[in-house]
Amino acid sequence: MPPTAKTVPRHIAIIMDGNGRWAKTRGLPRIKGHEAGAQAVRECVEGCGDLKVQYLTLYAFSAENWQRPKSEVFALMRLLENFLKEKTPELVEKNVRLQAIGRLTDLPQSSQKQLHKTIEQTAGNNGLTLILALSYGGRLEIIDGIKSLLRAVELGHIDKGMIDVEMFSKHLYTRYYPDPDLLIRTSGEMRLSNFLLWQLSYTEMYVTPKLWPDFTKKDLFAAVEEFGQRQRRYGAVE
Ligand code: FPP
């Protein structure tokens, strides 16, 4: 049962951590942890649908993850591709719209192709927007945002005196989405790991010791319940 919380976050962002540890404790190769993680993604998307959350951003592959062994990177890309291929009909049926942020051109051609195919096939959906962060780094995004702003100034589209928080936000990968209301991180680590550095300024954080493959709908609902108890003041007094 979804929680009866009065306040459901409009946008949830998740750092899905602990796939490797999940596999290790079972004596399995790391990729088995990622495969189990993909199942948890499916359940989480369904849970967000039940809750009528509007946006869900998942940190699926960071800019730093390219430093992992080639075999793990390859397996993760193949998993992503297969997941998208296999789940597109379900995303369409559940009215989920897929989007992606990050340096997407870094991805292998076949992954880019499948990603854009699923984005196109789900473009008409108006339920949950599922945003995958792929080859994503918060600092890189800010640098790309600055470059984009400089270009706009050079072209005379804007005057540099007009630059403010709102305008800068419009030059980030996330320009089409509101900032996350709730950030969930699994596996107990208290770090942002270069995720949505600009956008998380006033986001409520929820850290659970559960490893990502063990994260269920029930855990999602518990996080949303707790979010409902928080008082957000955005730096002001009550
Ligand atoms: C972190 O766990 C997880 C990742 C780097 C990849 C996340 C990928 C998935 C959940 C599966 C595929 C995703 C989609 C969208 C189909 P870790 O490997 O850092 O775990 P560890 O810290 O225990 O080693």
mmCIF file of C-alpha atoms and ligand atoms in Angstrom:
data_model
loop_
_atom_site.group_PDB
_atom_site.id
_atom_site.type_symbol
_atom_site.label_atom_id
_atom_site.label_comp_id
_atom_site.label_asym_id
_atom_site.label_seq_id
_atom_site.Cartn_x
_atom_site.Cartn_y
_atom_site.Cartn_z
ATOM 1 C CA MET A 1 0.000 0.000 0.000
ATOM 2 C CA PRO A 2 1.398 3.435 -0.871
ATOM 3 C CA PRO A 3 1.688 5.762 2.144
ATOM 4 C CA THR A 4 -1.088 8.182 2.885
ATOM 5 C CA ALA A 5 1.430 11.004 3.250
ATOM 6 C CA LYS A 6 -0.069 14.392 2.455
ATOM 7 C CA THR A 7 3.145 15.514 0.840
ATOM 8 C CA VAL A 8 4.457 13.308 -1.917
ATOM 9 C CA PRO A 9 7.702 14.587 -3.459
ATOM 10 C CA ARG A 10 7.286 15.881 -6.995
ATOM 11 C CA HIS A 11 10.813 14.753 -7.869
ATOM 12 C CA ILE A 12 12.824 11.925 -6.270
ATOM 13 C CA ALA A 13 16.523 11.409 -7.069
ATOM 14 C CA ILE A 14 18.324 8.187 -6.122
ATOM 15 C CA ILE A 15 21.974 7.215 -5.722
ATOM 16 C CA MET A 16 21.649 3.461 -6.241
ATOM 17 C CA ASP A 17 24.634 2.164 -4.288
ATOM 18 C CA GLY A 18 25.699 -1.257 -3.040
ATOM 19 C CA ASN A 19 25.261 -3.577 -6.024
ATOM 20 C CA GLY A 20 28.864 -4.786 -5.748
ATOM 21 C CA ARG A 21 28.620 -5.483 -2.013
ATOM 22 C CA TRP A 22 25.314 -7.284 -2.518
ATOM 23 C CA ALA A 23 27.018 -9.635 -5.000
ATOM 24 C CA LYS A 24 30.144 -10.044 -2.858
ATOM 25 C CA THR A 25 28.216 -11.208 0.206
ATOM 26 C CA ARG A 26 26.670 -13.902 -1.989
ATOM 27 C CA GLY A 27 29.968 -14.938 -3.571
ATOM 28 C CA LEU A 28 28.702 -13.741 -6.973
ATOM 29 C CA PRO A 29 30.417 -11.641 -9.662
ATOM 30 C CA ARG A 30 29.691 -7.886 -9.419
ATOM 31 C CA ILE A 31 27.539 -7.919 -12.560
ATOM 32 C CA LYS A 32 25.037 -10.173 -10.778
ATOM 33 C CA GLY A 33 24.619 -7.332 -8.272
ATOM 34 C CA HIS A 34 23.939 -4.896 -11.109
ATOM 35 C CA GLU A 35 21.411 -7.338 -12.613
ATOM 36 C CA ALA A 36 19.627 -7.537 -9.260
ATOM 37 C CA GLY A 37 19.876 -3.724 -9.157
ATOM 38 C CA ALA A 38 18.034 -3.516 -12.465
ATOM 39 C CA GLN A 39 15.153 -5.487 -10.899
ATOM 40 C CA ALA A 40 15.074 -2.967 -8.050
ATOM 41 C CA VAL A 41 14.873 -0.185 -10.650
ATOM 42 C CA ARG A 42 11.777 -1.802 -12.110
ATOM 43 C CA GLU A 43 10.110 -2.015 -8.684
ATOM 44 C CA CYS A 44 11.046 1.549 -7.830
ATOM 45 C CA VAL A 45 9.596 2.910 -11.083
ATOM 46 C CA GLU A 46 6.380 1.046 -10.308
ATOM 47 C CA GLY A 47 6.353 2.451 -6.752
ATOM 48 C CA CYS A 48 6.794 6.003 -8.031
ATOM 49 C CA GLY A 49 3.889 5.391 -10.397
ATOM 50 C CA ASP A 50 1.721 4.228 -7.453
ATOM 51 C CA LEU A 51 2.653 7.369 -5.516
ATOM 52 C CA LYS A 52 2.073 9.687 -8.492
ATOM 53 C CA VAL A 53 5.594 11.064 -8.249
ATOM 54 C CA GLN A 54 6.202 13.168 -11.365
ATOM 55 C CA TYR A 55 9.983 12.816 -11.820
ATOM 56 C CA LEU A 56 12.439 10.096 -10.820
ATOM 57 C CA THR A 57 16.161 10.609 -11.522
ATOM 58 C CA LEU A 58 18.432 7.576 -11.165
ATOM 59 C CA TYR A 59 22.230 7.774 -10.982
ATOM 60 C CA ALA A 60 22.814 4.811 -13.300
ATOM 61 C CA PHE A 61 26.395 5.511 -14.478
ATOM 62 C CA SER A 62 28.673 8.303 -13.311
ATOM 63 C CA ALA A 63 31.381 10.043 -15.325
ATOM 64 C CA GLU A 64 33.822 8.422 -12.872
ATOM 65 C CA ASN A 65 32.446 4.913 -13.474
ATOM 66 C CA TRP A 66 34.415 4.731 -16.752
ATOM 67 C CA GLN A 67 37.454 4.029 -14.528
ATOM 68 C CA ARG A 68 36.042 0.629 -13.527
ATOM 69 C CA PRO A 69 37.435 -2.523 -15.179
ATOM 70 C CA LYS A 70 36.525 -2.651 -18.884
ATOM 71 C CA SER A 71 34.594 -5.882 -18.367
ATOM 72 C CA GLU A 72 32.318 -4.276 -15.736
ATOM 73 C CA VAL A 73 31.740 -1.163 -17.865
ATOM 74 C CA PHE A 74 30.897 -3.341 -20.869
ATOM 75 C CA ALA A 75 28.529 -5.503 -18.812
ATOM 76 C CA LEU A 76 26.796 -2.416 -17.360
ATOM 77 C CA MET A 77 26.272 -0.923 -20.833
ATOM 78 C CA ARG A 78 24.883 -4.207 -22.115
ATOM 79 C CA LEU A 79 22.608 -4.450 -19.083
ATOM 80 C CA LEU A 80 21.316 -0.930 -19.683
ATOM 81 C CA GLU A 81 20.683 -1.656 -23.342
ATOM 82 C CA ASN A 82 18.883 -4.935 -22.664
ATOM 83 C CA PHE A 83 16.881 -3.373 -19.853
ATOM 84 C CA LEU A 84 15.667 -0.602 -22.143
ATOM 85 C CA LYS A 85 14.928 -2.957 -25.024
ATOM 86 C CA GLU A 86 13.035 -5.363 -22.798
ATOM 87 C CA LYS A 87 11.176 -2.789 -20.686
ATOM 88 C CA THR A 88 10.120 -0.283 -23.345
ATOM 89 C CA PRO A 89 6.663 -1.901 -23.854
ATOM 90 C CA GLU A 90 6.144 -1.854 -20.079
ATOM 91 C CA LEU A 91 7.217 1.802 -19.857
ATOM 92 C CA VAL A 92 4.743 2.645 -22.628
ATOM 93 C CA GLU A 93 1.975 0.664 -20.911
ATOM 94 C CA LYS A 94 2.657 2.357 -17.563
ATOM 95 C CA ASN A 95 2.681 5.806 -19.199
ATOM 96 C CA VAL A 96 6.336 6.434 -18.222
ATOM 97 C CA ARG A 97 8.368 8.925 -20.281
ATOM 98 C CA LEU A 98 12.094 8.185 -20.467
ATOM 99 C CA GLN A 99 14.687 10.965 -20.477
ATOM 100 C CA ALA A 100 18.460 11.006 -19.926
ATOM 101 C CA ILE A 101 21.066 13.464 -18.651
ATOM 102 C CA GLY A 102 24.859 13.396 -18.841
ATOM 103 C CA ARG A 103 27.483 13.283 -21.562
ATOM 104 C CA LEU A 104 25.424 10.793 -23.543
ATOM 105 C CA THR A 105 27.742 10.849 -26.563
ATOM 106 C CA ASP A 106 30.362 9.079 -24.372
ATOM 107 C CA LEU A 107 28.160 5.948 -24.386
ATOM 108 C CA PRO A 108 28.770 3.157 -26.919
ATOM 109 C CA GLN A 109 26.883 3.728 -30.192
ATOM 110 C CA SER A 110 24.524 0.795 -29.630
ATOM 111 C CA SER A 111 23.583 2.060 -26.124
ATOM 112 C CA GLN A 112 22.946 5.555 -27.481
ATOM 113 C CA LYS A 113 20.785 4.105 -30.238
ATOM 114 C CA GLN A 114 18.630 2.084 -27.826
ATOM 115 C CA LEU A 115 18.394 4.986 -25.406
ATOM 116 C CA HIS A 116 17.150 7.368 -28.099
ATOM 117 C CA LYS A 117 14.762 4.720 -29.395
ATOM 118 C CA THR A 118 13.144 4.325 -25.956
ATOM 119 C CA ILE A 119 13.094 8.092 -25.439
ATOM 120 C CA GLU A 120 11.248 8.481 -28.761
ATOM 121 C CA GLN A 121 8.847 5.611 -28.103
ATOM 122 C CA THR A 122 7.863 7.001 -24.707
ATOM 123 C CA ALA A 123 7.882 10.696 -25.679
ATOM 124 C CA GLY A 124 4.072 10.927 -25.760
ATOM 125 C CA ASN A 125 3.601 9.585 -22.215
ATOM 126 C CA ASN A 126 2.526 11.997 -19.518
ATOM 127 C CA GLY A 127 2.835 9.946 -16.320
ATOM 128 C CA LEU A 128 6.136 9.538 -14.469
ATOM 129 C CA THR A 129 9.229 11.044 -16.152
ATOM 130 C CA LEU A 130 12.119 8.634 -15.559
ATOM 131 C CA ILE A 131 15.467 10.388 -15.987
ATOM 132 C CA LEU A 132 18.592 8.245 -16.244
ATOM 133 C CA ALA A 133 21.863 9.967 -15.341
ATOM 134 C CA LEU A 134 24.431 8.361 -17.652
ATOM 135 C CA SER A 135 28.091 9.321 -17.925
ATOM 136 C CA TYR A 136 26.913 12.032 -15.559
ATOM 137 C CA GLY A 137 29.078 14.223 -13.331
ATOM 138 C CA GLY A 138 27.780 17.235 -11.398
ATOM 139 C CA ARG A 139 30.987 19.249 -11.872
ATOM 140 C CA LEU A 140 31.058 18.457 -15.610
ATOM 141 C CA GLU A 141 27.441 19.577 -15.865
ATOM 142 C CA ILE A 142 28.306 22.910 -14.243
ATOM 143 C CA ILE A 143 31.256 23.364 -16.626
ATOM 144 C CA ASP A 144 29.014 22.526 -19.604
ATOM 145 C CA GLY A 145 26.460 25.025 -18.241
ATOM 146 C CA ILE A 146 29.093 27.775 -18.027
ATOM 147 C CA LYS A 147 30.217 27.056 -21.605
ATOM 148 C CA SER A 148 26.626 27.207 -22.803
ATOM 149 C CA LEU A 149 26.076 30.546 -21.018
ATOM 150 C CA LEU A 150 29.287 31.997 -22.498
ATOM 151 C CA ARG A 151 28.149 30.954 -25.972
ATOM 152 C CA ALA A 152 24.799 32.680 -25.425
ATOM 153 C CA VAL A 153 26.620 35.866 -24.317
ATOM 154 C CA GLU A 154 28.986 35.715 -27.323
ATOM 155 C CA LEU A 155 26.066 35.297 -29.709
ATOM 156 C CA GLY A 156 24.382 38.269 -28.092
ATOM 157 C CA HIS A 157 21.353 36.218 -26.975
ATOM 158 C CA ILE A 158 21.851 37.388 -23.386
ATOM 159 C CA ASP A 159 23.705 40.145 -21.584
ATOM 160 C CA LYS A 160 26.072 38.957 -18.852
ATOM 161 C CA GLY A 161 24.332 41.263 -16.379
ATOM 162 C CA MET A 162 21.211 39.097 -16.805
ATOM 163 C CA ILE A 163 22.881 35.961 -15.410
ATOM 164 C CA ASP A 164 21.216 34.806 -12.217
ATOM 165 C CA VAL A 165 20.311 31.494 -10.529
ATOM 166 C CA GLU A 166 17.251 30.965 -12.681
ATOM 167 C CA MET A 167 19.069 31.654 -15.926
ATOM 168 C CA PHE A 168 21.993 29.389 -15.026
ATOM 169 C CA SER A 169 19.536 26.586 -14.226
ATOM 170 C CA LYS A 170 18.254 26.916 -17.791
ATOM 171 C CA HIS A 171 21.726 26.010 -19.106
ATOM 172 C CA LEU A 172 22.033 22.741 -17.172
ATOM 173 C CA TYR A 173 21.147 19.240 -18.434
ATOM 174 C CA THR A 174 18.177 19.363 -16.053
ATOM 175 C CA ARG A 175 16.666 22.552 -17.490
ATOM 176 C CA TYR A 176 13.331 20.848 -18.226
ATOM 177 C CA TYR A 177 12.814 19.431 -14.730
ATOM 178 C CA PRO A 178 12.206 20.856 -11.259
ATOM 179 C CA ASP A 179 14.916 20.339 -8.601
ATOM 180 C CA PRO A 180 14.590 17.080 -6.622
ATOM 181 C CA ASP A 181 12.576 17.298 -3.404
ATOM 182 C CA LEU A 182 13.963 14.066 -1.979
ATOM 183 C CA LEU A 183 17.353 12.390 -2.438
ATOM 184 C CA ILE A 184 17.605 8.723 -1.461
ATOM 185 C CA ARG A 185 20.980 7.022 -1.112
ATOM 186 C CA THR A 186 21.278 3.315 -0.390
ATOM 187 C CA SER A 187 24.088 1.361 1.325
ATOM 188 C CA GLY A 188 24.578 3.867 4.129
ATOM 189 C CA GLU A 189 27.191 6.124 2.542
ATOM 190 C CA MET A 190 26.858 9.819 3.447
ATOM 191 C CA ARG A 191 28.167 11.264 0.189
ATOM 192 C CA LEU A 192 26.831 13.101 -2.856
ATOM 193 C CA SER A 193 29.383 11.489 -5.176
ATOM 194 C CA ASN A 194 29.226 14.316 -7.729
ATOM 195 C CA PHE A 195 25.451 13.875 -8.260
ATOM 196 C CA LEU A 196 23.264 16.901 -9.131
ATOM 197 C CA LEU A 197 25.484 19.289 -7.161
ATOM 198 C CA TRP A 198 23.571 22.411 -8.180
ATOM 199 C CA GLN A 199 20.079 20.924 -8.066
ATOM 200 C CA LEU A 200 20.302 19.305 -4.605
ATOM 201 C CA SER A 201 20.840 22.605 -2.733
ATOM 202 C CA TYR A 202 17.535 22.390 -0.837
ATOM 203 C CA THR A 203 16.724 18.720 -1.290
ATOM 204 C CA GLU A 204 15.804 16.562 1.722
ATOM 205 C CA MET A 205 18.186 13.610 2.131
ATOM 206 C CA TYR A 206 17.287 10.080 3.152
ATOM 207 C CA VAL A 207 20.054 7.510 3.625
ATOM 208 C CA THR A 208 19.239 3.855 4.208
ATOM 209 C CA PRO A 209 21.712 1.066 5.065
ATOM 210 C CA LYS A 210 19.909 -1.252 2.622
ATOM 211 C CA LEU A 211 21.921 -2.206 -0.448
ATOM 212 C CA TRP A 212 20.289 -1.131 -3.727
ATOM 213 C CA PRO A 213 19.256 -4.640 -4.924
ATOM 214 C CA ASP A 214 17.401 -5.089 -1.598
ATOM 215 C CA PHE A 215 15.560 -1.759 -1.893
ATOM 216 C CA THR A 216 11.857 -2.500 -2.290
ATOM 217 C CA LYS A 217 8.663 -0.527 -2.845
ATOM 218 C CA LYS A 218 8.133 -0.714 0.911
ATOM 219 C CA ASP A 219 11.484 1.032 1.460
ATOM 220 C CA LEU A 220 10.531 3.687 -1.081
ATOM 221 C CA PHE A 221 7.247 4.282 0.727
ATOM 222 C CA ALA A 222 9.101 4.545 4.075
ATOM 223 C CA ALA A 223 11.383 7.232 2.590
ATOM 224 C CA VAL A 224 8.367 9.133 1.270
ATOM 225 C CA GLU A 225 6.613 8.848 4.657
ATOM 226 C CA GLU A 226 9.633 10.349 6.351
ATOM 227 C CA PHE A 227 9.829 13.091 3.741
ATOM 228 C CA GLY A 228 6.220 13.939 4.637
ATOM 229 C CA GLN A 229 7.322 14.690 8.234
ATOM 230 C CA ARG A 230 10.117 17.072 7.228
ATOM 231 C CA GLN A 231 9.754 20.832 7.450
ATOM 232 C CA ARG A 232 11.358 22.562 4.509
ATOM 233 C CA ARG A 233 12.387 26.130 5.208
ATOM 234 C CA TYR A 234 14.774 26.929 2.341
ATOM 235 C CA GLY A 235 16.977 28.945 4.699
ATOM 236 C CA ALA A 236 14.112 31.082 6.021
ATOM 237 C CA VAL A 237 12.550 31.033 9.480
ATOM 238 C CA GLU A 238 9.048 29.665 10.088
HETATM 239 C C1 FPP B 1 26.566 1.369 -7.630
HETATM 240 O O1 FPP B 1 26.852 0.159 -7.001
HETATM 241 C C2 FPP B 1 25.782 1.140 -8.845
HETATM 242 C C3 FPP B 1 26.193 1.452 -10.107
HETATM 243 C C4 FPP B 1 27.505 2.035 -10.415
HETATM 244 C C5 FPP B 1 25.368 1.169 -11.292
HETATM 245 C C6 FPP B 1 23.890 1.270 -11.115
HETATM 246 C C7 FPP B 1 23.255 0.352 -12.060
HETATM 247 C C8 FPP B 1 22.129 -0.364 -11.842
HETATM 248 C C9 FPP B 1 21.301 -0.231 -10.645
HETATM 249 C C10 FPP B 1 21.645 -1.388 -12.806
HETATM 250 C C11 FPP B 1 21.317 -0.917 -14.159
HETATM 251 C C12 FPP B 1 20.518 0.335 -14.222
HETATM 252 C C13 FPP B 1 19.462 0.524 -15.028
HETATM 253 C C14 FPP B 1 18.836 1.837 -15.111
HETATM 254 C C15 FPP B 1 18.912 -0.579 -15.808
HETATM 255 P P1 FPP B 1 28.385 -0.246 -6.811
HETATM 256 O O2 FPP B 1 28.780 -1.114 -7.955
HETATM 257 O O3 FPP B 1 29.213 0.973 -6.629
HETATM 258 O O4 FPP B 1 28.320 -1.061 -5.474
HETATM 259 P P2 FPP B 1 29.442 -1.192 -4.358
HETATM 260 O O5 FPP B 1 29.670 0.198 -3.807
HETATM 261 O O6 FPP B 1 28.846 -2.108 -3.372
HETATM 262 O O7 FPP B 1 30.655 -1.756 -5.035
#
